[in-house]
């Protein structure tokens, strides 16, 4: 079942096509025992479950990802999420439904648009006990709460081809590492941006101070010239001023030819 559904969904992703409404009612089995996945409108539903819920339709089975639940809460017509990773979450719930023969409706709280992961993990424990720890770990990674920790269909196909579900943990670690590195890079860029912004402000203030000093210098130039002239005249007056020992006639004799 896993391989039969992952491969066609991987092909769709390689062609940038999203299913958008994976749940038990869109999965069929042929007479040859091959599992097939159908479009949501095969049963007459014109809208995917996400938009049916947004339109107020209740009582319909909807296996939405945590990211879609968050978008549904605010009534977002164009939800911000990775659509293939959201489909992975929906498909994993469909696998869990089939493996336990029990629906996953009870994990959803539609009044506050949340998913009860405690209930989900409890249902996963049944898989661990009945099937194998590998299949349990596989489903657990596909049902990761954080989108960046969840692989897409192309990555899952590689895991299946390797026949080693340990690849799931390796891919998950790489996804987490990529997310961490991206966050570090963004933090560094923000620091550089703030530094450049601060430096730009400092340079602007320096230029303003330099311009102000230059303007003040030009304004004071005439005053300096006048002060120089006044000083020179004053010196001449002091030089020519008669002393107490000299008489007026002596001074006139110095001045007049």
Coordinates of C-alpha atoms in Angstrom, one line a residue:
X1 CA 0.0 0.0 0.0
X2 CA 2.8 2.4 0.9
X3 CA 4.7 1.9 -2.3
X4 CA 1.6 1.9 -4.5
X5 CA 0.6 5.4 -3.2
X6 CA 3.9 7.0 -2.8
X7 CA 5.1 6.4 -6.3
X8 CA 2.2 8.2 -8.2
X9 CA 2.3 11.1 -5.7
X10 CA 6.0 11.4 -6.3
X11 CA 5.4 11.6 -10.0
X12 CA 2.8 14.3 -9.4
X13 CA 5.3 16.3 -7.3
X14 CA 8.0 16.0 -10.0
X15 CA 5.5 17.7 -12.3
X16 CA 4.6 20.3 -9.7
X17 CA 1.1 18.9 -9.3
X18 CA -0.6 18.7 -5.9
X19 CA -3.4 16.4 -4.9
X20 CA -4.6 18.5 -2.0
X21 CA -7.1 16.2 -0.4
X22 CA -5.7 12.8 0.6
X23 CA -7.9 10.7 2.9
X24 CA -9.3 7.1 3.0
X25 CA -12.3 8.0 0.7
X26 CA -9.9 9.0 -2.1
X27 CA -7.9 5.7 -1.9
X28 CA -9.2 2.6 -3.8
X29 CA -8.0 -0.9 -4.4
X30 CA -8.3 -2.7 -7.7
X31 CA -9.3 -6.3 -8.3
X32 CA -5.6 -7.0 -8.7
X33 CA -4.9 -5.7 -5.2
X34 CA -3.2 -2.5 -6.4
X35 CA -3.9 0.6 -4.5
X36 CA -5.0 3.7 -6.5
X37 CA -5.5 7.3 -5.4
X38 CA -8.3 9.3 -6.9
X39 CA -9.1 13.0 -7.1
X40 CA -11.3 14.5 -4.5
X41 CA -14.1 15.3 -7.0
X42 CA -14.6 11.7 -8.0
X43 CA -17.3 11.4 -5.3
X44 CA -18.9 14.6 -6.5
X45 CA -17.1 17.0 -4.2
X46 CA -16.3 20.1 -6.1
X47 CA -14.0 21.5 -3.4
X48 CA -11.2 20.0 -1.4
X49 CA -11.9 19.3 2.3
X50 CA -9.9 22.4 3.3
X51 CA -12.3 24.7 1.5
X52 CA -15.4 22.7 2.5
X53 CA -14.4 23.3 6.1
X54 CA -13.8 26.9 5.5
X55 CA -17.3 27.2 3.9
X56 CA -18.9 25.8 7.0
X57 CA -19.5 22.2 6.0
X58 CA -19.3 20.0 9.1
X59 CA -19.3 16.2 9.5
X60 CA -16.8 15.6 6.7
X61 CA -13.6 13.7 7.2
X62 CA -10.7 15.9 6.7
X63 CA -7.1 14.9 7.4
X64 CA -5.4 18.2 7.3
X65 CA -1.8 19.0 8.3
X66 CA -1.0 21.3 11.3
X67 CA 0.0 24.1 8.8
X68 CA -3.4 23.9 7.1
X69 CA -5.2 23.9 10.5
X70 CA -3.4 27.2 11.3
X71 CA -4.4 28.7 8.0
X72 CA -8.0 27.5 8.4
X73 CA -8.3 29.2 11.7
X74 CA -7.7 32.6 10.1
X75 CA -9.8 31.8 7.0
X76 CA -6.8 32.0 4.6
X77 CA -7.9 31.4 1.0
X78 CA -4.3 30.9 -0.1
X79 CA -2.7 28.9 2.7
X80 CA 1.0 29.4 3.3
X81 CA 2.5 25.9 3.5
X82 CA 4.4 23.3 1.5
X83 CA 1.5 21.5 -0.2
X84 CA 3.4 18.2 -0.8
X85 CA 4.4 18.0 2.8
X86 CA 0.8 18.7 3.9
X87 CA -0.2 15.8 1.6
X88 CA 2.4 13.6 3.2
X89 CA 0.8 14.3 6.6
X90 CA -2.6 13.4 5.2
X91 CA -1.3 10.2 3.6
X92 CA 0.4 9.1 6.8
X93 CA -2.9 9.5 8.7
X94 CA -4.6 7.4 5.9
X95 CA -1.9 4.7 6.5
X96 CA -2.5 4.9 10.2
X97 CA -6.3 4.6 9.7
X98 CA -5.8 1.5 7.5
X99 CA -3.3 -0.1 9.9
X100 CA -5.4 0.4 13.0
X101 CA -8.8 0.1 11.3
X102 CA -9.7 3.2 13.3
X103 CA -10.3 6.7 12.1
X104 CA -8.1 9.6 13.1
X105 CA -11.0 12.1 13.4
X106 CA -10.6 12.1 17.2
X107 CA -7.2 13.9 17.0
X108 CA -8.8 17.1 15.6
X109 CA -10.3 19.8 17.7
X110 CA -12.3 22.0 15.3
X111 CA -13.3 24.5 17.9
X112 CA -9.8 25.8 18.3
X113 CA -8.3 24.3 15.1
X114 CA -5.6 22.2 16.8
X115 CA -4.4 18.6 16.5
X116 CA -4.0 16.5 19.7
X117 CA -0.6 14.9 19.2
X118 CA -1.0 12.9 22.4
X119 CA -3.9 11.0 21.0
X120 CA -2.1 10.6 17.7
X121 CA 1.0 9.1 19.5
X122 CA -1.3 6.8 21.4
X123 CA -2.7 5.5 18.1
X124 CA 0.8 5.2 16.7
X125 CA 1.8 2.9 19.7
X126 CA -0.7 0.4 18.4
X127 CA 1.2 0.2 15.1
X128 CA 4.5 -0.2 17.0
X129 CA 3.1 -3.2 18.9
X130 CA 1.2 -4.9 16.0
X131 CA 3.5 -4.3 13.1
X132 CA 7.2 -3.3 13.5
X133 CA 9.2 -0.6 15.1
X134 CA 10.5 0.4 11.6
X135 CA 7.0 1.1 10.3
X136 CA 6.2 2.9 13.5
X137 CA 9.3 5.2 13.0
X138 CA 8.4 5.7 9.4
X139 CA 4.9 6.9 10.1
X140 CA 6.1 9.0 13.1
X141 CA 8.5 11.0 10.8
X142 CA 5.8 11.4 8.2
X143 CA 3.5 12.7 11.0
X144 CA 6.0 15.3 12.3
X145 CA 4.3 18.3 13.7
X146 CA 6.9 20.7 12.2
X147 CA 6.7 21.0 8.4
X148 CA 10.4 21.4 8.0
X149 CA 11.0 18.1 9.7
X150 CA 8.7 16.2 7.4
X151 CA 10.0 14.7 4.1
X152 CA 8.1 15.2 0.8
X153 CA 7.1 12.5 -1.7
X154 CA 10.4 12.6 -3.7
X155 CA 12.4 12.1 -0.5
X156 CA 10.1 9.3 0.7
X157 CA 10.4 7.5 -2.6
X158 CA 14.2 7.4 -2.2
X159 CA 13.7 5.9 1.3
X160 CA 11.4 3.2 -0.2
X161 CA 13.8 2.4 -3.0
X162 CA 16.7 1.9 -0.5
X163 CA 14.5 -0.6 1.4
X164 CA 15.8 0.9 4.5
X165 CA 13.5 3.0 6.7
X166 CA 16.6 4.3 8.6
X167 CA 16.9 6.7 5.7
X168 CA 13.9 8.4 7.1
X169 CA 15.8 9.5 10.2
X170 CA 18.8 10.5 8.0
X171 CA 16.6 12.7 5.8
X172 CA 14.8 14.2 8.8
X173 CA 18.1 15.1 10.4
X174 CA 19.2 16.8 7.2
X175 CA 16.0 18.7 7.0
X176 CA 16.4 19.9 10.6
X177 CA 20.0 20.8 9.9
X178 CA 19.0 22.8 6.7
X179 CA 16.4 24.6 8.7
X180 CA 18.9 25.5 11.5
X181 CA 21.5 26.6 8.9
X182 CA 18.9 28.8 7.2
X183 CA 18.0 30.4 10.5
X184 CA 21.6 31.1 11.3
X185 CA 22.2 32.6 7.9
X186 CA 19.1 34.8 8.3
X187 CA 20.3 35.9 11.7
X188 CA 23.8 36.8 10.3
X189 CA 22.2 38.8 7.5
X190 CA 20.0 40.6 9.9
X191 CA 23.1 41.5 12.0
X192 CA 25.0 42.7 9.0
X193 CA 22.0 44.8 7.9
X194 CA 21.7 46.4 11.3
X195 CA 25.5 47.1 11.3
X196 CA 25.3 48.7 7.9
X197 CA 22.3 50.7 8.9
X198 CA 24.1 52.0 12.0
X199 CA 27.2 52.8 10.0
X200 CA 25.1 54.7 7.5
X201 CA 23.6 56.8 10.3
X202 CA 27.0 57.6 11.7
X203 CA 28.4 58.7 8.3
X204 CA 25.4 60.9 7.8
X205 CA 25.9 62.6 11.1
X206 CA 29.6 63.1 10.4
X207 CA 28.8 64.6 7.0
X208 CA 26.2 66.9 8.6
X209 CA 28.7 68.0 11.2
X210 CA 31.4 68.6 8.6
X211 CA 29.0 70.7 6.4
X212 CA 27.9 72.7 9.5
X213 CA 31.6 73.4 10.4
X214 CA 32.4 74.5 6.8
X215 CA 29.4 76.8 6.7
X216 CA 30.3 78.4 10.1
X217 CA 33.9 78.9 8.8
X218 CA 32.6 80.7 5.7
X219 CA 30.3 82.9 7.8
X220 CA 33.1 83.9 10.1
X221 CA 35.6 84.8 7.4
X222 CA 34.4 88.5 6.9
X223 CA 34.4 89.0 10.7
X224 CA 38.0 87.7 10.9
X225 CA 39.0 90.2 8.1
X226 CA 37.3 93.1 9.9
X227 CA 38.9 92.1 13.2
X228 CA 42.3 92.0 11.5
X229 CA 41.8 95.5 10.0
X230 CA 40.6 96.9 13.4
X231 CA 43.6 95.3 15.1
X232 CA 46.0 96.9 12.5
X233 CA 44.4 100.3 12.9
X234 CA 44.6 100.0 16.6
X235 CA 48.2 99.2 16.4
X236 CA 48.9 102.3 14.3
X237 CA 47.0 104.5 16.7
X238 CA 49.0 103.1 19.5
X239 CA 52.2 103.7 17.7
X240 CA 51.2 107.2 16.8
X241 CA 49.7 108.0 20.2
X242 CA 51.8 110.7 21.9
X243 CA 53.6 109.7 25.1
X244 CA 53.6 111.8 28.2
X245 CA 57.2 113.0 27.5
X246 CA 56.4 114.2 24.0
X247 CA 54.7 117.5 23.4
X248 CA 52.1 118.2 20.7
X249 CA 54.6 120.1 18.6
X250 CA 57.0 117.1 18.6
X251 CA 54.2 114.8 17.5
X252 CA 53.2 117.1 14.6
X253 CA 56.9 117.3 13.5
X254 CA 56.9 113.5 13.2
X255 CA 53.8 113.4 11.2
X256 CA 54.1 116.5 9.0
X257 CA 56.9 116.6 6.5

